[in-house]
Amino acid sequence: KNQVEQSPQSLIILEGKNCTLQCNYTVSPFSNLRWYKQDTGRGPVSLTIMTFSENTKSNGRYTATLDADTKQSSLHITASQLSDSASYICVVSPEGDKLIFGTGTRLQVFP
Amino acid sequence: NAGVTQTPKFQVLKTGQSMTLQCAQDMNHEYMSWYRQDPGMGLRLIHYSVGAGITDQGEVPNGYNVSRSTTEDFPLRLLSAAPSQTSVYFCASSYSRVSSGNTIYFGEGSWLTVV
């Protein structure tokens, strides 16, 4: 069964620190992997999109990596800010028209 | 540029009532879809459309209807609301099919409570 699992479920860090969120998937075959940021009460916003042939993709302080052999992805946040407090969702697209969403990691950044 | 616009933002329904969640995009996107988000679960696909006049079912289509008469609009109809349909609903759009790798844009969500 196609699944996307994220860890940790929640994370608390201090402002200015770095953190890494994990995503493991069993989707096969897959065409691309996405990371989204969802602020409380808002819709998800795209951070990165990677195809199966890409290993890394950056968007400002956000860097996503992909290991298609182990079916793992990570999202690294550098020099965290209070505005990074949100849920981060890993989304995998198998071939076709559908997406498979992880349940997200809830990140809280405290001053 | 408004992006993806959903209305209403909040709605309370009584069991058995029907209603329509509106979704409009102004980016000339072919692909549009509806998801529901429940606590502790990932977003789940309800229905999607790859172009005007074409719709298909997603993972959880029961109790919902859609139509796509124009490229811009993709309304979601609840036929006879049930408490199990209490959820947050998101509309999304992208230039082409999701497997293509195009950015998918989400609306701000519609909070629906069925009592």
mmCIF file of C-alpha atoms in Angstrom:
data_model
loop_
_atom_site.group_PDB
_atom_site.id
_atom_site.type_symbol
_atom_site.label_atom_id
_atom_site.label_comp_id
_atom_site.label_asym_id
_atom_site.label_seq_id
_atom_site.Cartn_x
_atom_site.Cartn_y
_atom_site.Cartn_z
ATOM 1 C CA LYS A 1 0.000 0.000 0.000
ATOM 2 C CA ASN A 2 1.285 3.469 -0.891
ATOM 3 C CA GLN A 3 2.110 5.328 2.299
ATOM 4 C CA VAL A 4 3.986 8.419 3.447
ATOM 5 C CA GLU A 5 5.208 8.557 7.034
ATOM 6 C CA GLN A 6 6.723 11.602 8.699
ATOM 7 C CA SER A 7 8.752 12.006 11.844
ATOM 8 C CA PRO A 8 8.788 13.421 14.359
ATOM 9 C CA GLN A 9 5.089 14.159 14.849
ATOM 10 C CA SER A 10 6.002 17.358 16.641
ATOM 11 C CA LEU A 11 9.140 19.307 17.360
ATOM 12 C CA ILE A 12 10.030 22.280 19.543
ATOM 13 C CA ILE A 13 13.181 24.306 18.880
ATOM 14 C CA LEU A 14 14.601 27.661 19.877
ATOM 15 C CA GLU A 15 14.771 30.528 17.450
ATOM 16 C CA GLY A 16 17.993 30.508 15.450
ATOM 17 C CA LYS A 17 18.524 26.755 15.696
ATOM 18 C CA ASN A 18 18.508 24.321 12.784
ATOM 19 C CA CYS A 19 16.240 21.299 12.481
ATOM 20 C CA THR A 20 15.598 18.368 10.156
ATOM 21 C CA LEU A 21 12.262 16.731 9.421
ATOM 22 C CA GLN A 22 12.024 13.230 7.999
ATOM 23 C CA CYS A 23 9.767 11.601 5.422
ATOM 24 C CA ASN A 24 9.713 7.907 4.496
ATOM 25 C CA TYR A 25 7.536 6.643 1.679
ATOM 26 C CA THR A 26 6.562 3.328 0.162
ATOM 27 C CA VAL A 27 5.069 4.792 -3.016
ATOM 28 C CA SER A 28 6.309 3.032 -6.129
ATOM 29 C CA PRO A 29 6.667 4.030 -8.836
ATOM 30 C CA PHE A 30 6.702 7.724 -8.028
ATOM 31 C CA SER A 31 7.124 10.810 -10.152
ATOM 32 C CA ASN A 32 7.853 13.582 -7.633
ATOM 33 C CA LEU A 33 8.058 14.462 -3.944
ATOM 34 C CA ARG A 34 6.924 17.757 -2.487
ATOM 35 C CA TRP A 35 7.240 19.567 0.812
ATOM 36 C CA TYR A 36 4.538 21.966 1.933
ATOM 37 C CA LYS A 37 4.270 24.413 4.819
ATOM 38 C CA GLN A 38 0.852 24.851 6.419
ATOM 39 C CA ASP A 39 0.303 27.653 8.892
ATOM 40 C CA THR A 40 -2.482 27.138 11.419
ATOM 41 C CA GLY A 41 -5.832 27.912 9.813
ATOM 42 C CA ARG A 42 -4.367 28.355 6.319
ATOM 43 C CA GLY A 43 -3.911 26.296 3.190
ATOM 44 C CA PRO A 44 -0.660 24.448 2.406
ATOM 45 C CA VAL A 45 2.011 26.423 0.554
ATOM 46 C CA SER A 46 4.592 24.763 -1.666
ATOM 47 C CA LEU A 47 8.228 24.797 -0.494
ATOM 48 C CA THR A 48 10.020 22.374 -2.824
ATOM 49 C CA ILE A 49 9.311 19.878 -5.581
ATOM 50 C CA MET A 50 11.797 17.132 -6.525
ATOM 51 C CA THR A 51 11.635 14.499 -9.226
ATOM 52 C CA PHE A 52 13.006 11.015 -8.582
ATOM 53 C CA SER A 53 16.291 12.004 -10.277
ATOM 54 C CA GLU A 54 16.991 15.018 -8.043
ATOM 55 C CA ASN A 55 18.908 14.735 -4.772
ATOM 56 C CA THR A 56 18.439 18.185 -3.304
ATOM 57 C CA LYS A 57 16.372 21.325 -3.754
ATOM 58 C CA SER A 58 16.597 24.582 -1.834
ATOM 59 C CA ASN A 59 14.171 27.414 -1.207
ATOM 60 C CA GLY A 60 15.805 30.066 0.954
ATOM 61 C CA ARG A 61 16.426 28.584 4.403
ATOM 62 C CA TYR A 62 14.628 25.376 3.440
ATOM 63 C CA THR A 63 16.608 22.516 1.862
ATOM 64 C CA ALA A 64 15.003 19.239 0.864
ATOM 65 C CA THR A 65 16.950 16.081 0.090
ATOM 66 C CA LEU A 66 15.799 12.894 -1.571
ATOM 67 C CA ASP A 67 17.255 9.391 -1.563
ATOM 68 C CA ALA A 68 15.169 7.401 -4.037
ATOM 69 C CA ASP A 69 17.043 4.177 -3.230
ATOM 70 C CA THR A 70 16.058 4.201 0.442
ATOM 71 C CA LYS A 71 12.793 6.042 -0.227
ATOM 72 C CA GLN A 72 13.614 8.770 2.254
ATOM 73 C CA SER A 73 13.420 12.543 2.128
ATOM 74 C CA SER A 74 14.318 15.210 4.634
ATOM 75 C CA LEU A 75 13.583 18.899 5.029
ATOM 76 C CA HIS A 76 16.297 20.928 6.716
ATOM 77 C CA ILE A 77 15.464 24.349 8.129
ATOM 78 C CA THR A 78 18.393 26.634 8.793
ATOM 79 C CA ALA A 79 18.480 29.455 11.351
ATOM 80 C CA SER A 80 14.850 29.006 12.336
ATOM 81 C CA GLN A 81 12.544 31.971 12.796
ATOM 82 C CA LEU A 82 9.333 32.375 14.758
ATOM 83 C CA SER A 83 7.462 32.437 11.449
ATOM 84 C CA ASP A 84 8.660 28.887 10.737
ATOM 85 C CA SER A 85 6.158 27.643 13.334
ATOM 86 C CA ALA A 86 3.794 25.549 11.210
ATOM 87 C CA SER A 87 3.053 22.037 10.056
ATOM 88 C CA TYR A 88 5.311 20.644 7.337
ATOM 89 C CA ILE A 89 3.783 18.090 5.032
ATOM 90 C CA CYS A 90 5.558 15.610 2.764
ATOM 91 C CA VAL A 91 3.584 14.721 -0.367
ATOM 92 C CA VAL A 92 4.437 12.008 -2.879
ATOM 93 C CA SER A 93 2.987 11.764 -6.347
ATOM 94 C CA PRO A 94 2.778 8.298 -7.882
ATOM 95 C CA GLU A 95 2.338 8.146 -11.612
ATOM 96 C CA GLY A 96 -1.114 9.472 -12.453
ATOM 97 C CA ASP A 97 -3.346 12.173 -11.056
ATOM 98 C CA LYS A 98 -3.292 11.567 -7.319
ATOM 99 C CA LEU A 99 -1.162 12.673 -4.386
ATOM 100 C CA ILE A 100 -0.375 10.840 -1.173
ATOM 101 C CA PHE A 101 0.003 13.086 1.856
ATOM 102 C CA GLY A 102 1.882 12.495 5.065
ATOM 103 C CA THR A 103 0.265 13.541 8.330
ATOM 104 C CA GLY A 104 2.834 16.276 8.837
ATOM 105 C CA THR A 105 5.329 17.410 11.453
ATOM 106 C CA ARG A 106 4.186 20.228 13.694
ATOM 107 C CA LEU A 107 7.100 22.580 14.354
ATOM 108 C CA GLN A 108 7.063 25.178 17.096
ATOM 109 C CA VAL A 109 9.811 27.786 17.284
ATOM 110 C CA PHE A 110 10.177 29.629 20.559
ATOM 111 C CA PRO A 111 12.169 32.808 21.241
ATOM 112 C CA ASN B 1 -3.695 37.739 -8.654
ATOM 113 C CA ALA B 2 -6.226 36.014 -6.379
ATOM 114 C CA GLY B 3 -4.947 32.430 -6.905
ATOM 115 C CA VAL B 4 -7.392 29.835 -5.560
ATOM 116 C CA THR B 5 -10.456 31.291 -3.859
ATOM 117 C CA GLN B 6 -12.774 29.228 -1.679
ATOM 118 C CA THR B 7 -16.120 30.219 -0.220
ATOM 119 C CA PRO B 8 -17.530 30.082 2.371
ATOM 120 C CA LYS B 9 -14.733 30.133 4.949
ATOM 121 C CA PHE B 10 -16.965 28.733 7.701
ATOM 122 C CA GLN B 11 -20.293 26.897 7.541
ATOM 123 C CA VAL B 12 -22.517 25.041 9.980
ATOM 124 C CA LEU B 13 -25.030 22.608 8.537
ATOM 125 C CA LYS B 14 -27.721 20.439 10.001
ATOM 126 C CA THR B 15 -27.693 16.724 9.210
ATOM 127 C CA GLY B 16 -29.467 16.119 5.915
ATOM 128 C CA GLN B 17 -28.984 19.602 4.511
ATOM 129 C CA SER B 18 -27.209 20.125 1.217
ATOM 130 C CA MET B 19 -24.742 22.821 0.274
ATOM 131 C CA THR B 20 -22.092 23.769 -2.241
ATOM 132 C CA LEU B 21 -18.508 24.779 -1.521
ATOM 133 C CA GLN B 22 -17.268 27.125 -4.184
ATOM 134 C CA CYS B 23 -13.777 27.104 -5.666
ATOM 135 C CA ALA B 24 -12.420 29.417 -8.331
ATOM 136 C CA GLN B 25 -8.942 29.935 -9.751
ATOM 137 C CA ASP B 26 -7.710 32.698 -12.016
ATOM 138 C CA MET B 27 -4.488 31.059 -13.219
ATOM 139 C CA ASN B 28 -5.975 29.177 -16.202
ATOM 140 C CA HIS B 29 -5.091 25.873 -14.571
ATOM 141 C CA GLU B 30 -6.375 22.659 -16.096
ATOM 142 C CA TYR B 31 -6.092 20.463 -13.003
ATOM 143 C CA MET B 32 -8.332 21.128 -10.000
ATOM 144 C CA SER B 33 -9.113 19.002 -6.987
ATOM 145 C CA TRP B 34 -10.868 18.861 -3.636
ATOM 146 C CA TYR B 35 -9.372 17.459 -0.433
ATOM 147 C CA ARG B 36 -10.554 17.041 3.103
ATOM 148 C CA GLN B 37 -8.255 17.345 6.107
ATOM 149 C CA ASP B 38 -9.128 15.587 9.348
ATOM 150 C CA PRO B 39 -7.160 15.555 12.621
ATOM 151 C CA GLY B 40 -4.325 13.031 12.610
ATOM 152 C CA MET B 41 -4.746 12.217 8.922
ATOM 153 C CA GLY B 42 -3.140 13.453 5.755
ATOM 154 C CA LEU B 43 -5.202 15.309 3.201
ATOM 155 C CA ARG B 44 -7.433 12.930 1.298
ATOM 156 C CA LEU B 45 -8.587 13.398 -2.259
ATOM 157 C CA ILE B 46 -12.351 13.641 -2.776
ATOM 158 C CA HIS B 47 -12.718 14.440 -6.484
ATOM 159 C CA TYR B 48 -10.518 15.904 -9.166
ATOM 160 C CA SER B 49 -10.705 17.272 -12.682
ATOM 161 C CA VAL B 50 -8.085 17.348 -15.436
ATOM 162 C CA GLY B 51 -10.015 19.862 -17.516
ATOM 163 C CA ALA B 52 -13.417 21.388 -18.202
ATOM 164 C CA GLY B 53 -16.051 18.696 -18.595
ATOM 165 C CA ILE B 54 -13.856 15.966 -17.063
ATOM 166 C CA THR B 55 -14.111 14.806 -13.452
ATOM 167 C CA ASP B 56 -13.076 11.693 -11.584
ATOM 168 C CA GLN B 57 -13.319 10.221 -8.119
ATOM 169 C CA GLY B 58 -10.583 10.312 -5.548
ATOM 170 C CA GLU B 59 -10.075 8.339 -2.377
ATOM 171 C CA VAL B 60 -13.201 9.441 -0.450
ATOM 172 C CA PRO B 61 -15.906 10.479 -2.977
ATOM 173 C CA ASN B 62 -19.031 9.159 -1.243
ATOM 174 C CA GLY B 63 -21.529 11.870 -0.332
ATOM 175 C CA TYR B 64 -19.974 14.464 -2.640
ATOM 176 C CA ASN B 65 -20.604 15.577 -6.213
ATOM 177 C CA VAL B 66 -18.566 17.807 -8.505
ATOM 178 C CA SER B 67 -18.858 19.344 -11.933
ATOM 179 C CA ARG B 68 -16.451 21.329 -14.102
ATOM 180 C CA SER B 69 -18.355 23.441 -16.591
ATOM 181 C CA THR B 70 -15.601 26.060 -16.892
ATOM 182 C CA THR B 71 -11.834 26.050 -16.479
ATOM 183 C CA GLU B 72 -12.080 28.515 -13.591
ATOM 184 C CA ASP B 73 -14.699 26.926 -11.330
ATOM 185 C CA PHE B 74 -14.881 23.583 -9.536
ATOM 186 C CA PRO B 75 -17.727 23.479 -6.986
ATOM 187 C CA LEU B 76 -18.107 20.672 -4.457
ATOM 188 C CA ARG B 77 -21.636 19.674 -3.523
ATOM 189 C CA LEU B 78 -22.626 17.883 -0.339
ATOM 190 C CA LEU B 79 -25.808 16.032 -1.174
ATOM 191 C CA SER B 80 -27.131 15.212 2.323
ATOM 192 C CA ALA B 81 -24.729 16.346 5.032
ATOM 193 C CA ALA B 82 -23.674 13.881 7.723
ATOM 194 C CA PRO B 83 -21.653 14.499 10.908
ATOM 195 C CA SER B 84 -18.838 12.406 9.355
ATOM 196 C CA GLN B 85 -18.414 15.176 6.792
ATOM 197 C CA THR B 86 -17.351 17.631 9.476
ATOM 198 C CA SER B 87 -13.911 18.577 8.239
ATOM 199 C CA VAL B 88 -11.734 21.225 6.646
ATOM 200 C CA TYR B 89 -11.994 21.245 2.873
ATOM 201 C CA PHE B 90 -9.268 22.467 0.552
ATOM 202 C CA CYS B 91 -9.494 23.185 -3.136
ATOM 203 C CA ALA B 92 -6.286 23.014 -5.181
ATOM 204 C CA SER B 93 -5.199 23.706 -8.730
ATOM 205 C CA SER B 94 -2.160 23.255 -10.955
ATOM 206 C CA TYR B 95 -1.250 23.980 -14.548
ATOM 207 C CA SER B 96 -1.316 20.294 -15.496
ATOM 208 C CA ARG B 97 -1.485 16.830 -13.974
ATOM 209 C CA VAL B 98 0.211 16.466 -10.579
ATOM 210 C CA SER B 99 2.643 13.876 -11.917
ATOM 211 C CA SER B 100 4.150 16.589 -14.120
ATOM 212 C CA GLY B 101 5.773 18.317 -11.155
ATOM 213 C CA ASN B 102 3.995 21.648 -11.521
ATOM 214 C CA THR B 103 3.338 23.640 -8.374
ATOM 215 C CA ILE B 104 -0.012 22.879 -6.785
ATOM 216 C CA TYR B 105 -1.754 25.879 -5.262
ATOM 217 C CA PHE B 106 -4.199 25.448 -2.405
ATOM 218 C CA GLY B 107 -7.042 27.648 -1.289
ATOM 219 C CA GLU B 108 -7.330 28.876 2.278
ATOM 220 C CA GLY B 109 -9.811 26.202 3.288
ATOM 221 C CA SER B 110 -13.488 25.905 4.194
ATOM 222 C CA TRP B 111 -14.348 24.816 7.749
ATOM 223 C CA LEU B 112 -17.536 22.753 7.723
ATOM 224 C CA THR B 113 -19.383 21.542 10.814
ATOM 225 C CA VAL B 114 -22.369 19.214 10.503
ATOM 226 C CA VAL B 115 -24.548 18.977 13.608
#
